[in-house]
Coordinates of C-alpha atoms in Angstrom, one line a residue:
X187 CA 8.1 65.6 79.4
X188 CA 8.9 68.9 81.1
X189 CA 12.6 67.9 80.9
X190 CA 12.3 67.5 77.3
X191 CA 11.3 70.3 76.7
X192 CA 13.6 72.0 78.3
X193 CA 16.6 69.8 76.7
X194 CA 14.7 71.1 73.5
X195 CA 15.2 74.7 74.0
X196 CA 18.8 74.5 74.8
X197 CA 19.2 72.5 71.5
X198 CA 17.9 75.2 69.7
X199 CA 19.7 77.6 71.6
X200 CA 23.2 75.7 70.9
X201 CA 22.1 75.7 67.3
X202 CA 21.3 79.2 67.2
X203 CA 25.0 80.2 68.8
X204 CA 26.9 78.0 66.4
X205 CA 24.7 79.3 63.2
X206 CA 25.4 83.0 64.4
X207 CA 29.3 82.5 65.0
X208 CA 29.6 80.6 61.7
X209 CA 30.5 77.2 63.2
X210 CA 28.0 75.2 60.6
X211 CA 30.8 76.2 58.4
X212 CA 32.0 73.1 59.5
X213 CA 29.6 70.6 58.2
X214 CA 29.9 68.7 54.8
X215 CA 26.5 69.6 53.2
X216 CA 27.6 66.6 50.8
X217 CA 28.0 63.7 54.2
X218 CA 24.4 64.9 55.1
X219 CA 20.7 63.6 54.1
X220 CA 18.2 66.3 51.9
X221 CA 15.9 67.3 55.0
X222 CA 19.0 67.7 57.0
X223 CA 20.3 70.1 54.1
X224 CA 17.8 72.6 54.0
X225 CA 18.3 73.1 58.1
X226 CA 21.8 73.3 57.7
X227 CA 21.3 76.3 54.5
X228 CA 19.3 78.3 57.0
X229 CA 21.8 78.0 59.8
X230 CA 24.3 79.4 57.1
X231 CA 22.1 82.0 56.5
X232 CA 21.8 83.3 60.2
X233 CA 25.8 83.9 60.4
X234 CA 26.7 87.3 61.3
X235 CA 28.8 89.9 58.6
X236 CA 32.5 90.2 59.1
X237 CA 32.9 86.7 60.6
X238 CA 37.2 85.4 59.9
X239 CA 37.7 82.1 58.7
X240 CA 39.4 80.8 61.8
X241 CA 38.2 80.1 65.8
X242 CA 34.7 79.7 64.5
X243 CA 34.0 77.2 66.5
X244 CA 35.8 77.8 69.7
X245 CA 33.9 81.5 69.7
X246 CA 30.7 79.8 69.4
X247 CA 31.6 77.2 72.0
X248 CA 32.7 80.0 74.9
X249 CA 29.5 82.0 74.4
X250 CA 27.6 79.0 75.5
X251 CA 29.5 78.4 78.7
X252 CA 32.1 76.2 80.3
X253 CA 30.4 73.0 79.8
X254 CA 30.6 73.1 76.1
X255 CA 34.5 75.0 76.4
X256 CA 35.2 71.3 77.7
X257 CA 32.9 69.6 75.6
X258 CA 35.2 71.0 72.5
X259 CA 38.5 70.3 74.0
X260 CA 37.0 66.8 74.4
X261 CA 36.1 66.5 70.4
X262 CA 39.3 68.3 69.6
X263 CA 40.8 64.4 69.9
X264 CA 38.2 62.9 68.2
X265 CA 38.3 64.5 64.3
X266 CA 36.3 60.9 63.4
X267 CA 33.6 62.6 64.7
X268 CA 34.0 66.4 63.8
X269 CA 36.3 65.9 61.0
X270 CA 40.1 66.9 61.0
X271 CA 39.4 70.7 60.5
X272 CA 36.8 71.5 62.7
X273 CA 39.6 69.5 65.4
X274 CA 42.0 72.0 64.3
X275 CA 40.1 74.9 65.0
X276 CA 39.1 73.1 68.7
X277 CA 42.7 73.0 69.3
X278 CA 42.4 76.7 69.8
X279 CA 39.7 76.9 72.4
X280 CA 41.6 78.3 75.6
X281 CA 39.7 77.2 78.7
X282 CA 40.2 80.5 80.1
X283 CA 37.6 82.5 82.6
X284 CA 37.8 85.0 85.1
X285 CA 39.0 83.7 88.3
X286 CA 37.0 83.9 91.1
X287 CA 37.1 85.6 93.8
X288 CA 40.2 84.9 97.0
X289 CA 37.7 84.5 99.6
X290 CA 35.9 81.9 98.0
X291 CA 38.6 79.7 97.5
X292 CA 39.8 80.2 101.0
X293 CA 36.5 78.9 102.0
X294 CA 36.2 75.8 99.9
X295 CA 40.6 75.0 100.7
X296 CA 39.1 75.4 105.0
X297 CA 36.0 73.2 104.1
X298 CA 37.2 70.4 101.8
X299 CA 40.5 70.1 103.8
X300 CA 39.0 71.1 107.7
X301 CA 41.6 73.5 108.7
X302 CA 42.4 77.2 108.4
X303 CA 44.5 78.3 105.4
X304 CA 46.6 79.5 108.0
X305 CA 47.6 76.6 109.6
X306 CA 48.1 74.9 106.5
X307 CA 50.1 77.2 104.2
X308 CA 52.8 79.9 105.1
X309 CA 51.3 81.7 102.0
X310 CA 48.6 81.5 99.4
X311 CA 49.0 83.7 96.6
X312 CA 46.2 85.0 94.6
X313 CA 45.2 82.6 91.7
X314 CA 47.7 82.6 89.0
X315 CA 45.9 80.7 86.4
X316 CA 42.4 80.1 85.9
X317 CA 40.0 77.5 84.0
X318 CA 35.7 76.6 83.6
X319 CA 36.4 74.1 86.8
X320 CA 39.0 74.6 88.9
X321 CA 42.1 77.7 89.6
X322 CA 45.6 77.4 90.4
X323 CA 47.1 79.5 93.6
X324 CA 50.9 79.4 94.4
X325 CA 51.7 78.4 97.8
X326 CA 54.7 77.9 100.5
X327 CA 54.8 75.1 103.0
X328 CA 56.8 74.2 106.0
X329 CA 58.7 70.7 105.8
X330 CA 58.7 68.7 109.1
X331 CA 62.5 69.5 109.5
X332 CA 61.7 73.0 109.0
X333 CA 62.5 74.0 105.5
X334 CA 60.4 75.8 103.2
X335 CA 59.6 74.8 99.6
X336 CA 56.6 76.2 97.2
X337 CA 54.2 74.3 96.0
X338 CA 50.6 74.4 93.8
X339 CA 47.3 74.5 94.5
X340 CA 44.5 73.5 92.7
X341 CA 41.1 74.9 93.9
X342 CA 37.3 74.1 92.4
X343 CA 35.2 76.2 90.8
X344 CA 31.8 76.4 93.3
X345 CA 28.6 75.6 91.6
X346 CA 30.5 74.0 88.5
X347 CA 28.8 70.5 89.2
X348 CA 25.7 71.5 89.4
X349 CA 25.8 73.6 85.9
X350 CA 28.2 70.6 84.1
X351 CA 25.0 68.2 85.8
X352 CA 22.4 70.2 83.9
X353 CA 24.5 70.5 80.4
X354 CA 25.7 67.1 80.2
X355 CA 21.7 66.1 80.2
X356 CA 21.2 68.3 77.5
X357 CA 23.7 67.1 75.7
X358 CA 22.4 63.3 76.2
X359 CA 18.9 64.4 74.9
X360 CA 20.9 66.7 71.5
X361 CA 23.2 62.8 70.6
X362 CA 19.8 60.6 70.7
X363 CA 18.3 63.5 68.4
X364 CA 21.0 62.9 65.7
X365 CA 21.0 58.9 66.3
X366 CA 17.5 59.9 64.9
X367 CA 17.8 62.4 62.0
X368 CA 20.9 60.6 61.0
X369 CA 20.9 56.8 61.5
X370 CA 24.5 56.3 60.0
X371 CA 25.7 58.3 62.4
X372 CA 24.9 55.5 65.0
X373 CA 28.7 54.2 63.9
X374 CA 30.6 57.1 65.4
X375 CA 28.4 56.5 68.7
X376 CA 27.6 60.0 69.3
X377 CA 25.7 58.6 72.9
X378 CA 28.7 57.0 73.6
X379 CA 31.1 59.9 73.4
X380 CA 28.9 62.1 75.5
X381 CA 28.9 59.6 77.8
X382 CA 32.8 59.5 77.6
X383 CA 32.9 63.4 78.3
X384 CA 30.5 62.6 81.0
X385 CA 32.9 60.3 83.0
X386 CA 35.7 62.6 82.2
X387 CA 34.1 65.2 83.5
X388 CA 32.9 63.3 86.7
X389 CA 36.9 62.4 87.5
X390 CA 38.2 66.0 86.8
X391 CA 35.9 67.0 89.2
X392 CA 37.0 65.3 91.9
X393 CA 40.6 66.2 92.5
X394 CA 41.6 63.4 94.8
X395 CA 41.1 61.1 90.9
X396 CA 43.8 63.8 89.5
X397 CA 46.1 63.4 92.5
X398 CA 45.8 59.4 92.0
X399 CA 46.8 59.4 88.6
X400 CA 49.4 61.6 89.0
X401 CA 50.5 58.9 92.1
X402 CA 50.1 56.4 89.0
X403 CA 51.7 58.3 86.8
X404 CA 55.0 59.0 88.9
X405 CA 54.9 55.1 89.7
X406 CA 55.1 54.6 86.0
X407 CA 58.1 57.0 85.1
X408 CA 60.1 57.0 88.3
X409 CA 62.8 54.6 86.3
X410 CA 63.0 57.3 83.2
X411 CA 65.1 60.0 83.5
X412 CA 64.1 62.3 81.0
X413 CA 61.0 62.5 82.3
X414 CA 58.8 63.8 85.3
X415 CA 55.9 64.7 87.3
X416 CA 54.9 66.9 90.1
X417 CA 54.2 64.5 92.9
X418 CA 51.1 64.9 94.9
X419 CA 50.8 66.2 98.3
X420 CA 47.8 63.8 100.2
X421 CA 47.8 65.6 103.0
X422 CA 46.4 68.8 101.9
X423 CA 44.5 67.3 98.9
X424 CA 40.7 66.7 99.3
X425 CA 38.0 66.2 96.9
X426 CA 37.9 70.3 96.1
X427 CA 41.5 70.8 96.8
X428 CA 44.6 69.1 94.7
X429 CA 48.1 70.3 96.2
X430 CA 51.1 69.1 94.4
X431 CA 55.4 70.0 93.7
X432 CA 55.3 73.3 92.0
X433 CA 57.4 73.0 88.4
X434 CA 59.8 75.3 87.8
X435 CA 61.1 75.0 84.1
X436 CA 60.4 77.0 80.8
X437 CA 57.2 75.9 78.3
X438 CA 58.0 74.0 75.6
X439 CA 55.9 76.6 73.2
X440 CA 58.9 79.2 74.4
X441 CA 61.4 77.8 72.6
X442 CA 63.8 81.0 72.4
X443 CA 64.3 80.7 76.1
X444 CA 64.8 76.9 75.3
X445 CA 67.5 77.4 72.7
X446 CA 68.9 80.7 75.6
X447 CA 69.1 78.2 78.2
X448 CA 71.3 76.1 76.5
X449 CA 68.9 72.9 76.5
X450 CA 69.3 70.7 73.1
X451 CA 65.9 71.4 71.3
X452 CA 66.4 67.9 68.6
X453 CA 66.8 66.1 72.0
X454 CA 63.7 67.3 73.7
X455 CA 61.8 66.6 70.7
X456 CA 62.9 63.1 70.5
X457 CA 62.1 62.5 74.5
X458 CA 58.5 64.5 74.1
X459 CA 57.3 61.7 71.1
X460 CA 59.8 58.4 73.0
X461 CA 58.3 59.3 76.4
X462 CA 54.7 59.6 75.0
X463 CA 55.1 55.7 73.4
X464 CA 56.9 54.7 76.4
X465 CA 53.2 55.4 78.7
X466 CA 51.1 54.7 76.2
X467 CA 52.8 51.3 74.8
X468 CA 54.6 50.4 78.3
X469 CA 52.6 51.3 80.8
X470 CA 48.9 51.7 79.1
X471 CA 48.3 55.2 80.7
X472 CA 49.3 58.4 79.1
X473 CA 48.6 61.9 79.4
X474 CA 46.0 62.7 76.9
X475 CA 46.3 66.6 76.7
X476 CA 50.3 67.6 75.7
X477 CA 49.4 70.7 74.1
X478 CA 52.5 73.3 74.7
X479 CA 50.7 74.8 78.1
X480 CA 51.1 71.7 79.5
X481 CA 54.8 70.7 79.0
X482 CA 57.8 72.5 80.7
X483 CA 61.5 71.9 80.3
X484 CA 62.9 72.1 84.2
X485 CA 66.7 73.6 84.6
X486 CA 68.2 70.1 84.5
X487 CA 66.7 69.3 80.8
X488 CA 64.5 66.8 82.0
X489 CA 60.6 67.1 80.1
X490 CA 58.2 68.1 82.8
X491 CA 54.2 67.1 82.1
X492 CA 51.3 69.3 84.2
X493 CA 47.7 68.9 85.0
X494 CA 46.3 65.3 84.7
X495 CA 42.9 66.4 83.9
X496 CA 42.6 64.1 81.0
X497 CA 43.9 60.9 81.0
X498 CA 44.0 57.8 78.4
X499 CA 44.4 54.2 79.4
X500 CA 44.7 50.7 76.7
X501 CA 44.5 47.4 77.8
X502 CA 47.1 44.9 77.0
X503 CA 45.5 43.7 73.8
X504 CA 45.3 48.0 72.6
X505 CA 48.8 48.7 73.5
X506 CA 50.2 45.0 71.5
X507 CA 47.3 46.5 68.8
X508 CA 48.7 50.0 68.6
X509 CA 52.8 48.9 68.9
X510 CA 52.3 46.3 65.6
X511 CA 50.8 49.0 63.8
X512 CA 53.4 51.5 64.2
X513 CA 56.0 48.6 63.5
X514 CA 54.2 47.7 60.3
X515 CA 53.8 51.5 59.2
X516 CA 58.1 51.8 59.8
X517 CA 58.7 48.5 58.1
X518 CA 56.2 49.3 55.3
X519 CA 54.6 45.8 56.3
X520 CA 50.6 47.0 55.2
X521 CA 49.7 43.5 55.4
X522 CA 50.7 43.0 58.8
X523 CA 48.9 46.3 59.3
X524 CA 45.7 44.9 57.7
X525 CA 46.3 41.7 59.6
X526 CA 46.4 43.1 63.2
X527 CA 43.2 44.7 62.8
X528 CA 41.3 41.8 61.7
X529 CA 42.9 39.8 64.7
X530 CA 41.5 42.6 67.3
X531 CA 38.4 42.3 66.0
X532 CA 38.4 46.2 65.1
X533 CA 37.2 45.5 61.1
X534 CA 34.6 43.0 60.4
X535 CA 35.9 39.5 59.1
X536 CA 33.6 39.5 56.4
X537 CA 35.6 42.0 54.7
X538 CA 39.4 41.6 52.5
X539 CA 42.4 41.5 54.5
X540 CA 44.2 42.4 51.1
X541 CA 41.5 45.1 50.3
X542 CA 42.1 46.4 53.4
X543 CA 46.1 45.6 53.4
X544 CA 45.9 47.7 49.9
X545 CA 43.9 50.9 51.4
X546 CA 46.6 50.9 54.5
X547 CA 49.4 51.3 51.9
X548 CA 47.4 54.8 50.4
X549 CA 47.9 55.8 54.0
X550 CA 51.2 54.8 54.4
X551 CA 53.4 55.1 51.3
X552 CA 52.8 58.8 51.2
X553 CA 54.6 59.6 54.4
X554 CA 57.9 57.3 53.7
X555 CA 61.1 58.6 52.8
X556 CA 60.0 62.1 53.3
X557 CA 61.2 64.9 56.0
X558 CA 59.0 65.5 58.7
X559 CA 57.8 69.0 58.2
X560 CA 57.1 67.6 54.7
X561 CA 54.2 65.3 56.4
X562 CA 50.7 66.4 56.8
X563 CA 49.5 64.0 59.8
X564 CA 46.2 65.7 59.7
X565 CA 46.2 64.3 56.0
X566 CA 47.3 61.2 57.3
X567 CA 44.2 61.2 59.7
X568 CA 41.4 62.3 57.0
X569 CA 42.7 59.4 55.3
X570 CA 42.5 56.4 58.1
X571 CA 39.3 58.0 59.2
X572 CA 37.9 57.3 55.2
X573 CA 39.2 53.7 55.3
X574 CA 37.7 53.2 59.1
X575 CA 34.2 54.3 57.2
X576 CA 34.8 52.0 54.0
X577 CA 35.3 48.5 56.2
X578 CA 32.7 49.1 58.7
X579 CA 35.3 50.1 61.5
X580 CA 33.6 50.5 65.0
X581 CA 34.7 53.6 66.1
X582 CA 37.6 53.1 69.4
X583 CA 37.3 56.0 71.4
X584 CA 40.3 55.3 73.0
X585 CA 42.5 54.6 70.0
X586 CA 41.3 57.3 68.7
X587 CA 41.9 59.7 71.6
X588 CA 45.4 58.0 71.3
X589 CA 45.7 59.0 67.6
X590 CA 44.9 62.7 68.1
X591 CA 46.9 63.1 71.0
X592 CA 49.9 61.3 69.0
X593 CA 49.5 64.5 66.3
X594 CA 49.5 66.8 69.3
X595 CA 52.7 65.4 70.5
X596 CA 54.3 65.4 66.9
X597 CA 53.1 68.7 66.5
X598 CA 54.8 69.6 70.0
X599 CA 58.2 67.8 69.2
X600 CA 58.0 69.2 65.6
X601 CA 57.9 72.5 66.8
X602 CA 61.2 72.0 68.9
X603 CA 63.2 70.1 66.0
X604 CA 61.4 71.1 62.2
X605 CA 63.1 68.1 60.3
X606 CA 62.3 65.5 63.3
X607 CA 61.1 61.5 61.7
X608 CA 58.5 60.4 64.2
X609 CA 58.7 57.2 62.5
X610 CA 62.6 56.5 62.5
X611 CA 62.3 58.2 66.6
X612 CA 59.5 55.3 67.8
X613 CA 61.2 52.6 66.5
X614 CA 63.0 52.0 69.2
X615 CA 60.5 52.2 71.7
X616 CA 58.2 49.7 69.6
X617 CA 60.4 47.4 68.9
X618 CA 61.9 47.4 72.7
X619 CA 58.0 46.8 73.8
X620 CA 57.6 43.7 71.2
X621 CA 61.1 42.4 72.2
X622 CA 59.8 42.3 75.7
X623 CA 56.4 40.9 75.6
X624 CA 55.9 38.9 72.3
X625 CA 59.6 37.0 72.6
X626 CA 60.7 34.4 75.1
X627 CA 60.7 36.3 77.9
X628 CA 57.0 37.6 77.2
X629 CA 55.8 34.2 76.0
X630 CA 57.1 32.7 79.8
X631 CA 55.2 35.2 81.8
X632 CA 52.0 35.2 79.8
X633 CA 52.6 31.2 80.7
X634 CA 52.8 31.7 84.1
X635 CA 49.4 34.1 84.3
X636 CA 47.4 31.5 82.5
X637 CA 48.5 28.8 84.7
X638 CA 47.9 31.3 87.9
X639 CA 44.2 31.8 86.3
X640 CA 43.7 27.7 85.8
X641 CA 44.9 27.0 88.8
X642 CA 42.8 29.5 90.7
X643 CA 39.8 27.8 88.3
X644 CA 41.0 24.1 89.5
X645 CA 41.3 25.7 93.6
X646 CA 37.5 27.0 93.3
X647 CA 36.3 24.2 91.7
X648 CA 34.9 22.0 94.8
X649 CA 33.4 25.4 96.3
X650 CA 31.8 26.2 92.7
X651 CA 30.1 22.2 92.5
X652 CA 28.8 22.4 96.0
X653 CA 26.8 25.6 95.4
X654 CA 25.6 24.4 91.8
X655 CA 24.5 21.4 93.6
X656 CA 23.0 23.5 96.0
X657 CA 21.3 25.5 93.4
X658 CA 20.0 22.7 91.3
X659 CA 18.2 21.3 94.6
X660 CA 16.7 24.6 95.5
X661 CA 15.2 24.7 91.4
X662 CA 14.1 20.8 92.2
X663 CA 12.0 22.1 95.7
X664 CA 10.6 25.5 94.2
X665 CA 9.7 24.4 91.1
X666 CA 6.4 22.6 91.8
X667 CA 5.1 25.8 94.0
X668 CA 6.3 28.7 91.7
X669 CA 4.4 26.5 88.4
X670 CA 0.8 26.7 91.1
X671 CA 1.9 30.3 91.6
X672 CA 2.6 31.2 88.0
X673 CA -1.1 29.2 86.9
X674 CA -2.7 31.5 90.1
X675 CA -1.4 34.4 88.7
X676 CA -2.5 33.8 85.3
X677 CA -6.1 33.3 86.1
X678 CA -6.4 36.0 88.0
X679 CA -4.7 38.1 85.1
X680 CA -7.1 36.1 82.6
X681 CA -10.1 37.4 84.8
X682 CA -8.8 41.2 85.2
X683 CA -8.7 41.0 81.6
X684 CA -12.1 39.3 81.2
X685 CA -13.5 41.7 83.8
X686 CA -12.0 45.2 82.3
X687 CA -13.3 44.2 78.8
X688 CA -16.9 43.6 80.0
X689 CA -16.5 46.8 81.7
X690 CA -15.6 49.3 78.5
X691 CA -18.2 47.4 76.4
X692 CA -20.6 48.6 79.2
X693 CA -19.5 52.0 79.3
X694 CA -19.7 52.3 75.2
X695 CA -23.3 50.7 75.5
X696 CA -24.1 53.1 77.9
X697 CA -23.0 55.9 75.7
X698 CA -24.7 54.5 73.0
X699 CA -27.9 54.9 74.5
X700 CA -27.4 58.2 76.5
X701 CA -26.5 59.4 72.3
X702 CA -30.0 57.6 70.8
X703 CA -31.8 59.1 73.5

C-alpha cells in the first residue's frame, strides 16, 4: 500500500514536470477518451510563458533525472508508442551529466578489478566524457613485450542502481495506470516496454554484458573490411569497469574534416546503411544506437561503431521476415509484402491479405522513383504505424526498434551523401542474404538441422519411455492415498467452514441482545 503510494506521488510529480515544460504538447487530444481530455487541457494549462516549440520533451525528461534521460532515449526508437514527433524531439536528449569526481572512480576501477590503478595503468586521465550511468577516462597500458598503446575506460556511476531500482518501479506502477484509463492502449504493451527498458537497463549496467557483445560483435564483422570495433580488454574489465581499444578516427557528424581528410563521403554512406543490413539481416545482432556520437571514420576509411550500450537481436524467422520485406518494398511486390506478414503471424488471419497488400502499396509507392533527400522516412513511419493499428498488428518491439534505428542510420548515411537511395544501396545485401539461406544451399543446411533435431528426438526416445513408464506407475501407486488425503482434507475444510459460520451467527446474536438490552 505504502509503495503505492509512493509510486503515486512520483506519477504526479512526472506529470507535473512534463505539464510545466510543455511536453503534453505531444499528445493527440483527438487519440484520447473525454475524461482523459479534460486532464490533458489542465496539464496544457500549467505550461510555463516563453516555452520554444522544440526539446520539450527532452527538457522535461532531464529535470526528472537520469532514469527517465534513458527512459526517453529508449522511446526515441519506438514512435508506435510516442508518435513519430515526439521520437524526433527524443532524438535530442543528450545523456550528459557532470562527471564525477577522479577519486571515486579510482576507487570503484581498485574494487571491481582488485588492484591499484597503479599497477594496472601507466596513466588514467581525468574523465573525458560523461553519461547518467557510467564515464569514460583515457588510459595507457604496457603490452607484455613492452610497448605502449592507449586505450578506454569505462567506469560506473556509484549509487546509479539503486536510483534506476527505485524509478523503474515507479514506472511499472505509471504503465498498469494507463492499461487502466486507456484499455486500447493494452496493444502497444506499455508493461511490456517498461519491462524492455528494464532489462536494458539491467545489461548496461553490468559492463562485463557490454564487453561480451562487443566480443560478439567483433566475431561477427571480423570478415568485413569496412567495418570495426574496439575489442575488449578482459583482463581489466569487471562488472563496474569496461576497458577496451581506444578509436582514433573523425565523427561521422564532422563531415568537413571527413571531406579534409580525403575519405569518400557517397562511400561511407553506402557502408554506414550495407553494414547496418549486413548485422541485422546476417548475423541477427546490430547496434541499436548509430546516432552520429557513436560512429567514427578511423585514418584507413574503415566505419568505426562505439559504445554497445544498446543492442538489438532477431531470430532467424525476424531477420527472413525483415529481408522479404525490404525485397518486396525494392521490387514493388506489396503482395509479397502483405503475404510475409500473414505467414509470421504478425497480422491476424482473419483479416485481407489484399486489403492489407493494398494499404502496403500507400506506404510504398510514394517513396519509388524519387531522390533520397526527397523522402520523408518519418512520413513513411506515421504511415506503417496507421496500417499496424487498422489490422490489429501486435506491436514487435524488436522490429520496431529495428525500424527506428534503420531511420537513424539513413539519416546518418544521408547526412554524408544528400542524394543517397537506401533502397537501390540494400539490395544487394538482401538479396545476397535470400540467395544464401532460401536457395539450395540454404534449403540443404536447414535439412541437415531438422534431421540433427529428429535424430536427437529418435536418440532420447528409450530414456524418455522409461521415465514415462516410471511416471505413470508412480500416478498408479499414489493415486489411491492422495484421493483419502484429498476427501480428509475436505472434511476438515467442510467442518472449519461449518464451525466459523456457527461462530459469526453467535457473535451477531450476541450483539443482538447486548443492542435489545
Amino acid at each position: 500500500m505504502l509503495s503505492a503510494v509512493f509510486h503515486l506521488l512520483r506519477g504526479v510529480e512526472v506529470g507535473w514536470v512534463l505539464a510545466r515544460e510543455g511536453a503534453l504538447a505531444f499528445v493527440d487530444a483527438a487519440a484520447l477518451p473525454p475524461h482523459l481530455r479534460a486532464f490533458l487541457r489542465l496539464g496544457r494549462r500549467l505550461e510555463r510563458r516563453g516555452l520554444g516549440p522544440t526539446a520539450r520533451l527532452p527538457t522535461a525528461l532531464t529535470r526528472l533525472g537520469p532514469s527517465y534521460v534513458k527512459f526517453g532515449q529508449f522511446l526515441a526508437t519506438r514512435p508506435d508508442i510516442v508518435g513519430v514527433a515526439a521520437a524526433r524531439d527524443l532524438e535530442r536528449l543528450q545523456d550528459r551529466v557532470p562527471p564525477f569526481p577522479q577519486e571515486v572512480a579510482v576507487a570503484t576501477i581498485e574494487e571491481t578489478l582488485g588492484q591499484r590503478v597503479g599497477a594496472l595503468f601507466l596513466s588514467l586521465s581525468p574523465p573525458i566524457a560523461a553519461a547518467s550511468i557510467a564515464q569514460v577516462h583515457r588510459a595507457r597500458i604496457r603490452e607484455p613485450g613492452g610497448a605502449e598503446r592507449t586505450i578506454a575506460v569505462k567506469v560506473m556511476r556509484p549509487g546509479v542502481r539503486e536510483r534506476f531500482a527505485r524509478d523503474i518501479q515507479a514506472m511499472r506502477f505509471m504503465a498498469r495506470v494507463v492499461e487502466i484509463l486507456r484499455p486500447e492502449a493494452e496493444r502497444l504493451r506499455p508493461r511490456e516496454v517498461v519491462e524492455t527498458l528494464a532489462r536494458s537497463v539491467a545489461m548496461e549496467m553490468d559492463l562485463r554484458l557490454e564487453a561480451a557483445a562487443l566480443s560478439e560483435f567483433a566475431e561477427n564483422i571480423k570478415g568485413d573490411e569496412d567495418f570495426r570495433v574496439p575489442r575488449p580488454i578482459w583482463e581489466r574489465t569487471g562488472r563496474d569497469v569496461l576497458a577496451s581499444e581506444w578509436i582514433d578516427g573523425i565523427r561521422l557528424n564532422d563531415r568537413a574534416a571527413i571531406v579534409a581528410a580525403g575519405h569518400d563521403t557517397a562511400a561511407l554512406g553506402r557502408t554506414v546503411i550495407q553494414s547496418f543490413l549486413r548485422h541485422a539481416i546476417r548475423d541477427g545482432f546490430f547496434h541499436a544506437d548509430m546516432h552520429p556520437g557513436n560512429l567514427f571514420v578511423d585514418p584507413m576509411g574503415r566505419l568505426a561503431a562505439v559504445d554497445f550500450g544498446i543492442m538489438g537481436r532477431l531470430g532467424i524467422k525476424e531477420r527472413r521476415f525483415l529481408a522479404e520485406i525490404l525485397l518486396g518494398f525494392i521490387l514493388r511486390d506489396y503482395r509479397r509484402v502483405a503475404e510475409v506478414h500473414f505467414e509470421a503471424g504478425y497480422v491476424p488471419s482473419h483479416h485481407s491479405v489484399d486489403d492489407f497488400a493494398q494499404a502496403i502499396r500507400a506506404i510504398g509507392e510514394p517513396i519509388h522513383q524519387r531522390r533520397a533527400d526527397e523522402i520523408s522516412m518519418a512520413k513513411v513511419l506515421t504511415l506503417l504505424f496507421d496500417v499496424t493499428a487498422l489490422f490489429d498488428m501486435s506491436t514487435r518491439t524488436e522490429l520496431v526498434m529495428l525500424q527506428k534505428t534503420m531511420v537513424v542510420v539513413e539519416g546518418v548515411a544521408r547526412s554524408l551523401d544528400p542524394r543517397l537511395d537506401m533502397w537501390t544501396t540494400a539490395e544487394p545485401v538482401v538479396r545476397t542474404w535470400l540467395a544464401r539461406n532460401l536457395g539450395p544451399i540454404g534449403r540443404i543446411e536447414q535439412a541437415g538441422r531438422a534431421a540433427l533435431t529428429l535424430a536427437d528426438v529418435l536418440a532420447d526416445a528409450p530414456d524418455l519411455s522409461q521415465r514415462l513408464k516410471r511416471l505413470l506407475i508412480r500416478l498408479d501407486e499414489e493415486a489411491p492415498r492422495e484421493g483419502a488425503k484429498l476427501e480428509r482434507k475436505l472434511r476438515a475444510e467442510t467442518r472449519r467452514a461449518v464451525w466459523s459460520t456457527l461462530g459469526l451467527w453467535a457473535i451477531a446474536g450476541a450483539v443482538l441482545l447486548l443492542a435489545l438490552h
